[in-house]
Coordinates of C-alpha atoms in Angstrom, one line a residue:
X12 CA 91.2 118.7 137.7
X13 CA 91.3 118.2 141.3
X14 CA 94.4 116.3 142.3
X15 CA 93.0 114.3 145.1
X16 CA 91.0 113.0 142.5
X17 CA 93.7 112.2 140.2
X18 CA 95.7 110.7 142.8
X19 CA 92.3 108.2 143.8
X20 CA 92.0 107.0 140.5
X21 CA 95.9 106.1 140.0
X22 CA 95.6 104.3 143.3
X23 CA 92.8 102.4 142.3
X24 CA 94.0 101.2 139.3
X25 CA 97.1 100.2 140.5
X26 CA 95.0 98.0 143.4
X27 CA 94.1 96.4 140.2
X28 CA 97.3 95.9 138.2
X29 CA 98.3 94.3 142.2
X30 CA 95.4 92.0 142.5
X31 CA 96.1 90.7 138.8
X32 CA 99.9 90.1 139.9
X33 CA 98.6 88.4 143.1
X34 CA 96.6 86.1 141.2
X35 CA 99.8 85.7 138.4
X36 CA 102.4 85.5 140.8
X37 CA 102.0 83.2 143.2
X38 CA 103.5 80.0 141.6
X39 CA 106.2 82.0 139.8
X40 CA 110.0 80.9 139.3
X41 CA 112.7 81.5 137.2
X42 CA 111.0 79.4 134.3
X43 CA 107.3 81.5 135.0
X44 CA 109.0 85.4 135.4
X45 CA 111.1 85.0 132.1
X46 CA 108.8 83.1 129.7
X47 CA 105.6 82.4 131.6
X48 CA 106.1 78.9 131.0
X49 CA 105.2 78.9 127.7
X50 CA 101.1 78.7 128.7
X51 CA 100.4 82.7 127.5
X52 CA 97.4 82.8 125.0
X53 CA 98.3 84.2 122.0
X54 CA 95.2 86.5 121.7
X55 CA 96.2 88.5 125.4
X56 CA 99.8 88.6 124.1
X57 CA 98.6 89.8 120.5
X58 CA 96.6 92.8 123.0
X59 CA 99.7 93.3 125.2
X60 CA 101.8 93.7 122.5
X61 CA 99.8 96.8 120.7
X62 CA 100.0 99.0 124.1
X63 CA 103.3 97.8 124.6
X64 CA 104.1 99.2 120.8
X65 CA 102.3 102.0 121.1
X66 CA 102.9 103.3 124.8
X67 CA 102.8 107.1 126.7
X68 CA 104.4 108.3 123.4
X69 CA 102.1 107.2 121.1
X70 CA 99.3 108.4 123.2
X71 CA 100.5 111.8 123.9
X72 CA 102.8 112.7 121.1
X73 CA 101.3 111.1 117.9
X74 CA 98.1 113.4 117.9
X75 CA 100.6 116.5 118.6
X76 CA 102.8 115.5 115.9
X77 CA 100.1 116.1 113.2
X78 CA 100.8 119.8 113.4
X79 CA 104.0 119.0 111.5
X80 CA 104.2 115.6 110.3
X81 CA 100.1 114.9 109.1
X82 CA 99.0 111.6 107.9
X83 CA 102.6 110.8 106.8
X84 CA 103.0 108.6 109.6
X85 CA 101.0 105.8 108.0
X86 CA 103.6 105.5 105.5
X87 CA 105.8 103.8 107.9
X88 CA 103.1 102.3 109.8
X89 CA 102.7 100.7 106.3
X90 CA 106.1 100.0 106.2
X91 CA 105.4 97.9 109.9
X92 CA 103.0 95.6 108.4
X93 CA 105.5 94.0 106.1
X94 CA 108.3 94.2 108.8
X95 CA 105.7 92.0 111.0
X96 CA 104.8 89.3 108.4
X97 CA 109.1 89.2 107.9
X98 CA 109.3 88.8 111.6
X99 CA 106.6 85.9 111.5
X100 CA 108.2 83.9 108.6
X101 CA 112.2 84.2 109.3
X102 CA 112.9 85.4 113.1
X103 CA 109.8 83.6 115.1
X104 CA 111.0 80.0 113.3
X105 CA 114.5 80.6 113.9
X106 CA 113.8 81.6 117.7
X107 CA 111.3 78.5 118.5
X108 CA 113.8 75.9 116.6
X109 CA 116.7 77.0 119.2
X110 CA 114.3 77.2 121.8
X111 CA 115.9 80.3 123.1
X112 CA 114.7 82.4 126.1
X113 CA 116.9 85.2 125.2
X114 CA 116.9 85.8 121.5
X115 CA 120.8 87.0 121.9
X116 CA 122.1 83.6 122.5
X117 CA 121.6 82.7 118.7
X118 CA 124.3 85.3 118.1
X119 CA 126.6 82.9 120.2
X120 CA 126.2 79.7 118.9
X121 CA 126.2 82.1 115.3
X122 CA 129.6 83.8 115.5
X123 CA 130.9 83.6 119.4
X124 CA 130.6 85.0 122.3
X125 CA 132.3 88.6 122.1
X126 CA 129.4 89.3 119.3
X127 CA 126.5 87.6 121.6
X128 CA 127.9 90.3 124.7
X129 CA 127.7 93.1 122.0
X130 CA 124.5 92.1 120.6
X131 CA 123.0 91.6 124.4
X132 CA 124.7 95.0 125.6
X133 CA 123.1 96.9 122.4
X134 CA 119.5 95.9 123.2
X135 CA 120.3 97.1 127.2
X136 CA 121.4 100.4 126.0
X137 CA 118.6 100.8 123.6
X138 CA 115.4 99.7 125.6
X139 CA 117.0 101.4 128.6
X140 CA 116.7 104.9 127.3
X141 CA 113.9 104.0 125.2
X142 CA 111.4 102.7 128.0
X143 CA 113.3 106.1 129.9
X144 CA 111.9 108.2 127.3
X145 CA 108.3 106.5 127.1
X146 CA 107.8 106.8 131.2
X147 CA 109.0 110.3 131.3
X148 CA 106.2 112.0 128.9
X149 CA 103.7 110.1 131.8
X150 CA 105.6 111.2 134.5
X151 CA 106.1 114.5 133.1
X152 CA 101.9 114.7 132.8
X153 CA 101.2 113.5 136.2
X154 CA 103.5 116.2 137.7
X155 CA 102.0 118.7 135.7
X156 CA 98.5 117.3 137.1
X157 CA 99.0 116.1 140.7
X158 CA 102.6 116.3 142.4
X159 CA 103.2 120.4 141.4
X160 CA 100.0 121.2 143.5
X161 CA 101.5 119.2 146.0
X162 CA 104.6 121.0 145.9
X163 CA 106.1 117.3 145.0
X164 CA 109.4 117.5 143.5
X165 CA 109.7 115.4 139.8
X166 CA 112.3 112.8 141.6
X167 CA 109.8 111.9 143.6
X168 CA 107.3 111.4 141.0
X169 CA 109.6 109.4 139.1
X170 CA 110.4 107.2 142.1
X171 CA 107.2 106.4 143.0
X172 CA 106.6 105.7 139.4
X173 CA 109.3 102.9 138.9
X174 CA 108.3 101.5 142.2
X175 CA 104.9 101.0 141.4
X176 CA 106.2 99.2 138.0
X177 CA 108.6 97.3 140.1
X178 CA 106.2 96.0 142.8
X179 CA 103.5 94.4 140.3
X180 CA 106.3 93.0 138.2
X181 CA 109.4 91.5 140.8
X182 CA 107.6 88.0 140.8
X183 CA 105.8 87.4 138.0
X184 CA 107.6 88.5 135.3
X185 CA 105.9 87.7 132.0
X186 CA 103.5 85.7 133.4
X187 CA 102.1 88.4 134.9
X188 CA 102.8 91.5 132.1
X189 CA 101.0 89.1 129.4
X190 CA 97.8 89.6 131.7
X191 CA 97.7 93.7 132.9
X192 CA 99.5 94.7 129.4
X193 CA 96.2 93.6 127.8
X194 CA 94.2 95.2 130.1
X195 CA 95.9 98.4 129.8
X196 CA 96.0 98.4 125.8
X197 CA 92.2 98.1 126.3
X198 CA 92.1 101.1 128.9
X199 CA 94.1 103.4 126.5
X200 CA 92.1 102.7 123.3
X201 CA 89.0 103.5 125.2
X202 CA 90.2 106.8 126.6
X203 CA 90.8 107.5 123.4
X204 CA 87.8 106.7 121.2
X205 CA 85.7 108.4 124.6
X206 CA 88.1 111.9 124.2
X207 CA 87.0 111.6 120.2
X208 CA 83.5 111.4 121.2
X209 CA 83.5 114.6 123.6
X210 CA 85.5 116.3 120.7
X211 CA 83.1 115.6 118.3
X212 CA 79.9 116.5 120.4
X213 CA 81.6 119.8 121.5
X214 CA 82.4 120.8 117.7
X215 CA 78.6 119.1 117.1
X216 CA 79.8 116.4 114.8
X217 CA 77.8 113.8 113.3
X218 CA 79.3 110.2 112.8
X219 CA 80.0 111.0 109.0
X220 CA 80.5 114.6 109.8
X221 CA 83.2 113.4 112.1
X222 CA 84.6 111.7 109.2
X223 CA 84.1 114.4 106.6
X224 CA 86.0 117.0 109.1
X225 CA 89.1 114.4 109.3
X226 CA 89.1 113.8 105.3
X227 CA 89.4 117.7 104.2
X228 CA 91.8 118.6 107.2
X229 CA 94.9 119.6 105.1
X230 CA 96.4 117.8 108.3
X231 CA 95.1 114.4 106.7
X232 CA 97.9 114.2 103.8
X233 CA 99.1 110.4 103.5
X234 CA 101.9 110.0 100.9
X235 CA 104.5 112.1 100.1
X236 CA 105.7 111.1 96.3
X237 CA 107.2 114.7 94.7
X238 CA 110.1 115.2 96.7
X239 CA 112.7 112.1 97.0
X240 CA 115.1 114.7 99.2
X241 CA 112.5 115.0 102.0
X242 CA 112.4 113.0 104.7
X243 CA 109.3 111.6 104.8
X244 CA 109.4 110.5 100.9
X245 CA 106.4 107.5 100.7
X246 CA 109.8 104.9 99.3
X247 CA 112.0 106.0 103.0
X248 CA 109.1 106.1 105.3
X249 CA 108.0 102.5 103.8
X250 CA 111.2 100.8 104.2
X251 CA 112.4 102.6 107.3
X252 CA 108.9 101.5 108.6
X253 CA 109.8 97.6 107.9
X254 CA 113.2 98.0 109.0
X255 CA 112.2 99.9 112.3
X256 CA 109.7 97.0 112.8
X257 CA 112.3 94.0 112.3
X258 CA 114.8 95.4 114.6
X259 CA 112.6 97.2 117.8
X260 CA 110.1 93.9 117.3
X261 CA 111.6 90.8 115.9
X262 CA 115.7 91.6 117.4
X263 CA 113.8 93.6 120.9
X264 CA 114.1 91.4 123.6
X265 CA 111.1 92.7 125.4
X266 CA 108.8 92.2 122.3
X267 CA 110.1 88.7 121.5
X268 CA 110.3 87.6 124.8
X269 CA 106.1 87.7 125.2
X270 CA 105.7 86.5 121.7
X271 CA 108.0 83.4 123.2
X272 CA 105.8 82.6 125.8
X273 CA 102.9 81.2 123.1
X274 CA 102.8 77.7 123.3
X275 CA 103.9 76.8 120.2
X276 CA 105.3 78.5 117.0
X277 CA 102.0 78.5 115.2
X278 CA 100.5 80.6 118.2
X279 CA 103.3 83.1 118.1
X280 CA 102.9 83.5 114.4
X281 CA 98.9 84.4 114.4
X282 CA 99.7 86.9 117.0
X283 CA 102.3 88.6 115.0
X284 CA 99.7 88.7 111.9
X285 CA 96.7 90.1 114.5
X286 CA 99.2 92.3 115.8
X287 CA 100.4 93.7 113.0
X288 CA 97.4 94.0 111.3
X289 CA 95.4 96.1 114.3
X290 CA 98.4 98.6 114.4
X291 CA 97.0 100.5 111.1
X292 CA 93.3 101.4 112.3
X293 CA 95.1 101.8 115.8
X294 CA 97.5 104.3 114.6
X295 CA 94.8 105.9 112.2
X296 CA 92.5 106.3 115.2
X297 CA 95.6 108.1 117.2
X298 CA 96.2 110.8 114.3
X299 CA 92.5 111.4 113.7
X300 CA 92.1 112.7 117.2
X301 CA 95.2 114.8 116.6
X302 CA 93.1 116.5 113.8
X303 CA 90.2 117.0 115.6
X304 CA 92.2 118.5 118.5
X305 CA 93.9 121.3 116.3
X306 CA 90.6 121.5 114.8
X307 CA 88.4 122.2 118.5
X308 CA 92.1 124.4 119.2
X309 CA 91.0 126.5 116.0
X310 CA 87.4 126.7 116.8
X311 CA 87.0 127.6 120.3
X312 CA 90.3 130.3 119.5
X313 CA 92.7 128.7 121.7
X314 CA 96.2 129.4 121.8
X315 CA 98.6 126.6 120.4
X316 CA 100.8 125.0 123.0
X317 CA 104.9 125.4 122.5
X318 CA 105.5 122.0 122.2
X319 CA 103.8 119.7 120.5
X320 CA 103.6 116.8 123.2
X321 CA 101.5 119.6 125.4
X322 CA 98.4 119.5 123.4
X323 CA 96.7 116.7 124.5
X324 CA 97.1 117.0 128.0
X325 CA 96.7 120.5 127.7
X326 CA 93.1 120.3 126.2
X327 CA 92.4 117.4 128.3
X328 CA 93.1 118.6 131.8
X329 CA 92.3 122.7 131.4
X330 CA 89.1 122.3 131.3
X331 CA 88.1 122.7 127.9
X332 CA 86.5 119.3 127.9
X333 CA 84.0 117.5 129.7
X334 CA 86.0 116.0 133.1
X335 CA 85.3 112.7 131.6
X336 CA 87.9 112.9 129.1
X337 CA 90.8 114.4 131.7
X338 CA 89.9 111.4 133.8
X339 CA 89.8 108.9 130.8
X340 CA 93.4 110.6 129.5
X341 CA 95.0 110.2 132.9
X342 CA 93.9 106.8 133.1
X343 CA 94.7 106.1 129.4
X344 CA 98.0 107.9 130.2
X345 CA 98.9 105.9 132.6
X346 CA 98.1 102.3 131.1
X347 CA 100.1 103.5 128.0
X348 CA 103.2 104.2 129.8
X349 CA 103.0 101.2 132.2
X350 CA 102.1 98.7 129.0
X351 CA 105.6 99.5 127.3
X352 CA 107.8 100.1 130.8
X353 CA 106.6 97.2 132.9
X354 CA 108.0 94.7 130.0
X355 CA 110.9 96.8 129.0
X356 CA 112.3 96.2 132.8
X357 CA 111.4 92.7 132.7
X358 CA 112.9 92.3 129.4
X359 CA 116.6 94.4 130.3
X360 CA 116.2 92.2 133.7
X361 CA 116.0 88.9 131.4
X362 CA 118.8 89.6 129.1
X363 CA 121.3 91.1 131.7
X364 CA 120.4 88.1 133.6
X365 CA 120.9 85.5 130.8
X366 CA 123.7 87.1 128.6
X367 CA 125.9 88.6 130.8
X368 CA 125.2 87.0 134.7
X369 CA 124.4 83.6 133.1
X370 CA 122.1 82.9 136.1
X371 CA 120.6 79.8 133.5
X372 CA 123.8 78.2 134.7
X373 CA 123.6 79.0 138.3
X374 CA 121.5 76.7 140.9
X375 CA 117.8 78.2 141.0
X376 CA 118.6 80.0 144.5
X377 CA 121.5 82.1 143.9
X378 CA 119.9 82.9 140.3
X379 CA 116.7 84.0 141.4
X380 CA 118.4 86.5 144.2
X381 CA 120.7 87.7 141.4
X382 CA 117.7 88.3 138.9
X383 CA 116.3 90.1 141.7
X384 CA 118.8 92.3 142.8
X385 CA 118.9 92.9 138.4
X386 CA 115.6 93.9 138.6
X387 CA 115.8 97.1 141.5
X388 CA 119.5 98.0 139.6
X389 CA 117.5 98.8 136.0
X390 CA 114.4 100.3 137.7
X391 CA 117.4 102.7 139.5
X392 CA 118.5 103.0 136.1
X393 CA 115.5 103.6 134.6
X394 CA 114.7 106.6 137.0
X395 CA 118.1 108.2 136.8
X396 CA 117.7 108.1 132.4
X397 CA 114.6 109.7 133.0
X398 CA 116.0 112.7 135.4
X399 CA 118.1 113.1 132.2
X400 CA 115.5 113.7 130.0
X401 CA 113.5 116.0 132.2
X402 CA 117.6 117.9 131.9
X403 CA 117.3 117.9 128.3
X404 CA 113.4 118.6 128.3
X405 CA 113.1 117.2 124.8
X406 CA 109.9 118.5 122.4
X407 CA 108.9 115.5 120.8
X408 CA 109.9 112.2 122.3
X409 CA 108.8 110.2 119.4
X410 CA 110.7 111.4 117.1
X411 CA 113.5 111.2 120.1
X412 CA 113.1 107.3 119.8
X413 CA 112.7 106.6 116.4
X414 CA 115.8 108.8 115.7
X415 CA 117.9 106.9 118.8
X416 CA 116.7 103.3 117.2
X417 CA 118.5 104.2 114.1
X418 CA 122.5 104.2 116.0
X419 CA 121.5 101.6 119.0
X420 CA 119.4 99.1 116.6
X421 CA 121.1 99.5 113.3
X422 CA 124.3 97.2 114.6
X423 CA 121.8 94.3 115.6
X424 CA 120.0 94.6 112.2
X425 CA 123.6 94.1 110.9
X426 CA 124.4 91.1 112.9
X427 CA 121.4 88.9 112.2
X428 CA 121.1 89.8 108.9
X429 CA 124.5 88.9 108.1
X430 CA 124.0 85.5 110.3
X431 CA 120.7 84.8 108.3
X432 CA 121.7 85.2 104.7
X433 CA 125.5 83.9 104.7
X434 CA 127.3 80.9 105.6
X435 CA 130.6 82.8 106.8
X436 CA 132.3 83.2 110.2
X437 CA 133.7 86.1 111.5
X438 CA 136.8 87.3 114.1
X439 CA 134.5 87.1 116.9
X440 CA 137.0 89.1 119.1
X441 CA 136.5 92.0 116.4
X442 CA 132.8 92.3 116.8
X443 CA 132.8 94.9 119.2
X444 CA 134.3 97.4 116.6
X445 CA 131.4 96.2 114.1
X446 CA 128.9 97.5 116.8
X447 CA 130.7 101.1 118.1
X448 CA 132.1 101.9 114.7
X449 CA 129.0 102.1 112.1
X450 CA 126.7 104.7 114.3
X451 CA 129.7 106.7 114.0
X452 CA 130.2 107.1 110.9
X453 CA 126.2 107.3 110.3
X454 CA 125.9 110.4 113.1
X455 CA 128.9 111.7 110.7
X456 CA 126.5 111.7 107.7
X457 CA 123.7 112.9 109.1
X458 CA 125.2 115.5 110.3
X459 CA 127.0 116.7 107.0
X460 CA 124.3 115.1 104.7
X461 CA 122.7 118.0 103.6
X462 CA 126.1 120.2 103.1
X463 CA 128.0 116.9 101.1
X464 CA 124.5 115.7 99.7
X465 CA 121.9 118.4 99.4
X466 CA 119.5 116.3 101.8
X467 CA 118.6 115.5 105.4
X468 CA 118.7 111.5 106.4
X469 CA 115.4 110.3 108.0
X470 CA 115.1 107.3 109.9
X471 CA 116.2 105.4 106.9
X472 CA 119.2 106.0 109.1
X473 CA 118.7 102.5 110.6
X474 CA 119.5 101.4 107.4
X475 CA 122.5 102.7 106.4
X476 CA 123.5 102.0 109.8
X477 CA 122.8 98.4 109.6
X478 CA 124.3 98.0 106.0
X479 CA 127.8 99.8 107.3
X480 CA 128.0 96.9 110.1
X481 CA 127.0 94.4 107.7
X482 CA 130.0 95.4 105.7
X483 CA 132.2 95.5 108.0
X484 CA 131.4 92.1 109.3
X485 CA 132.2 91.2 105.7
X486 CA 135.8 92.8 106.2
X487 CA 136.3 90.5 109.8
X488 CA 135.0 87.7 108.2
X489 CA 137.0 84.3 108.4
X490 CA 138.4 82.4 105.1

């Protein structure tokens, strides 16, 4: 595709994305930029919240990851369903009682303050490299598409990337993200049902032919019940799929803190069930295309891309399809990414701000050029994680998150679950070890599982990770 091009429809769309923050921003504060002041409906947050879930990665490594992984995905997405309805009934209640504005401080009036720093400095590392990861498959597609015709070098890309994020975000905060997230989920699932469509007339499918091709695709496989040692048995991809919901949902800062800014707990609750229902036909409607792309691959004799992530941009910017669908993927592209990263700065901004600054303490001047200054630091931060990963030029970034959500979230899922279901008090002042000590020893399983164990660990390292901290909470607690 032409570049200029390209570049014309970015800019365009971000005149958009900056007329929406305009109109969002211009009565914003403090109160407004971290919860919207509790005025968000809960139907644009329940739409927010699926692009934010799904993001660049979903969009560009899900239908790639079909090659090797086929349908098995929907076991955990399974899995997430249940993980939703326990977010609804035991995290949203708790959160709305203690009318909390970072979802940390429960861990402080819980145990103390050394495990509310731990439990606040777990999330930064975590969303930091994870919203990293998610912004570098799109910045890693728009070089490939515009800047390395330019003879652009990728820092620059990814500069101008985070200050795009930055600008539309600075004032108004979630008051602002509740509004363009929605309208980018809605961008990305329509570049996505139109590259279907173009797939489908190219390979001169009908409507059930479409169907019929997806259901005898030996790519289609579901559940995986005959081999308990694999790791994506139906019984670990279930349970890692709940567990992996609870703890990058219900204990994220970022996804909590839009599902906050509902009016009232009632609200928050029916866009948690909407939410979590529309993630299976969403997800479904991701893999599909990935089988009808290996299947165009196969019939027009094309050669297979080395990396998986490369397919769908590959097929949708070579010229294989209709110029439609690249313009429609870029776009798409683009609103994926930007749905997840936008509110992944706001949230690390938000609970640097709140659990380690304690701007809520300070007068509303000096805390609002303090969040400020927060905010350009991570989107520095942001960029530089990102350089990294272009270093490490990882294959399949989904499985790169999933993978780094089972050492950074497993601690968390330790912490609140042992808050939640017992009465006991811990050596506060100990908690730090709880948090550094369990990934440790879980990276030391993994590693030696299949020597000591005859198996490979799957994301049910989460887990075990979160059942080692809960233990050894047990150890520090109090008599």
């Amino acid at each position: 595709m032409n570049p200029a091009l390209i570049g014309s429809l970015i800019a365009g769309y971000f005149l958009i994305l900056m007329a929406v923050a305009w109109l969002t921003g211009r009565k914003a504060n403090n109160a407004s930029f971290f919860l919207g002041n509790r005025r968000s409906p809960w139907y644009l947050v329940s739409i927010g919240m699926i692009g934010s879930s799904l993001s660049g990665v979903t969009f560009i490594s899900v239908p790639g990851w079909v090659q090797n992984q086929q349908f098995t995905y929907l076991q955990m997405v399974a899995g997430f369903v249940l993980g939703y309805i326990v977010i609804a009934n035991i995290l949203l209640p708790l959160y709305y009682r203690l009318n909390l504005t970072s979802i940390y401080s429960y861990l402080q009036d819980r145990f103390g303050l050394y495990t509310y720093k731990s439990g606040a400095l777990l999330f930064i590392a975590s969303r930091t490299v994870g919203s990293a990861a998610r912004l570098y498959l799109m910045a890693s597609v728009l070089q490939l598409a515009i800047f390395d015709a330019l003879g652009v070098p990728f820092v620059v890309t990814v500069t101008l990337a985070i200050l795009l994020i930055w600008l539309y975000t600075f004032k108004g905060g979630v008051g602002t993200i509740i509004w363009t997230d929605a309208l980018q989920t809605l961008l990305m699932l329509s570049a996505v049902g139109i590259t279907i469509y173009h797939v489908a007339t190219s390979l001169q499918l009908s409507p059930s032919g479409l169907v019929q091709t997806i259901v005898d695709s030996e790519l289609s496989r579901i559940f995986v019940w005959d081999n308990w040692k694999a790791p994506n048995h139906f019984i670990k991809q279930f349970f890692a799929g709940a567990f992996i919901t609870i703890v990058m949902t219900g204990l994220d800062q970022d996804m909590m803190q839009k599902n906050l800014s509902c009016k009232t707990l009632r609200e928050s609750q029916k866009n948690m069930y909407w939410y979590g229902i529309a993630f299976l036909p969403v997800n479904l409607l991701f893999m599909s295309l990935g089988v009808l792309l290996f299947t165009f691959v196969a019939h027009e004799g094309l050669p297979l891309p080395e990396r998986a992530d490369d397919l769908y941009p590959l097929l949708a910017l070579g010229g294989h399809l209709p110029a439609a669908v690249g313009v429609f993927f870029i776009l798409g592209l683009v609103a994926a990414a930007y749905s997840s990263a936008d509110s992944a700065l706001t949230a690390l901004t938000t609970s640097f701000s709140i659990d380690i600054l304690r701007i809520d303490k300070m007068p509303e001047t000096k805390a609002k050029r303090l969040r400020t200054l927060t905010h350009i630091g991570f989107s520095l931060l942001t960029a530089l994680v990102i350089l990294v990963f272009r270093w490490l030029n990882k294959d399949s970034i989904i499985d790169t998150i999933y993978t780094l959500a089972g050492y950074t979230y497993g601690p968390l899922l330790g912490f609140y679950a042992f808050g939640l279901f017992t009465r006991l008090r811990i050596h506060d002042k100990l908690v730090p070890l709880a948090a550094l000590l369990p990934p440790i020893l879980t990276g030391i399983l993994d590693f030696n599982a299949y020597n000591w164990f005859g198996f490979h660990l799957g994301y049910e390292k989460l887990i075990l990770n979160g059942a080692l901290t809960f233990l050894l909470l047990l150890l520090l607690g109090k008599k």
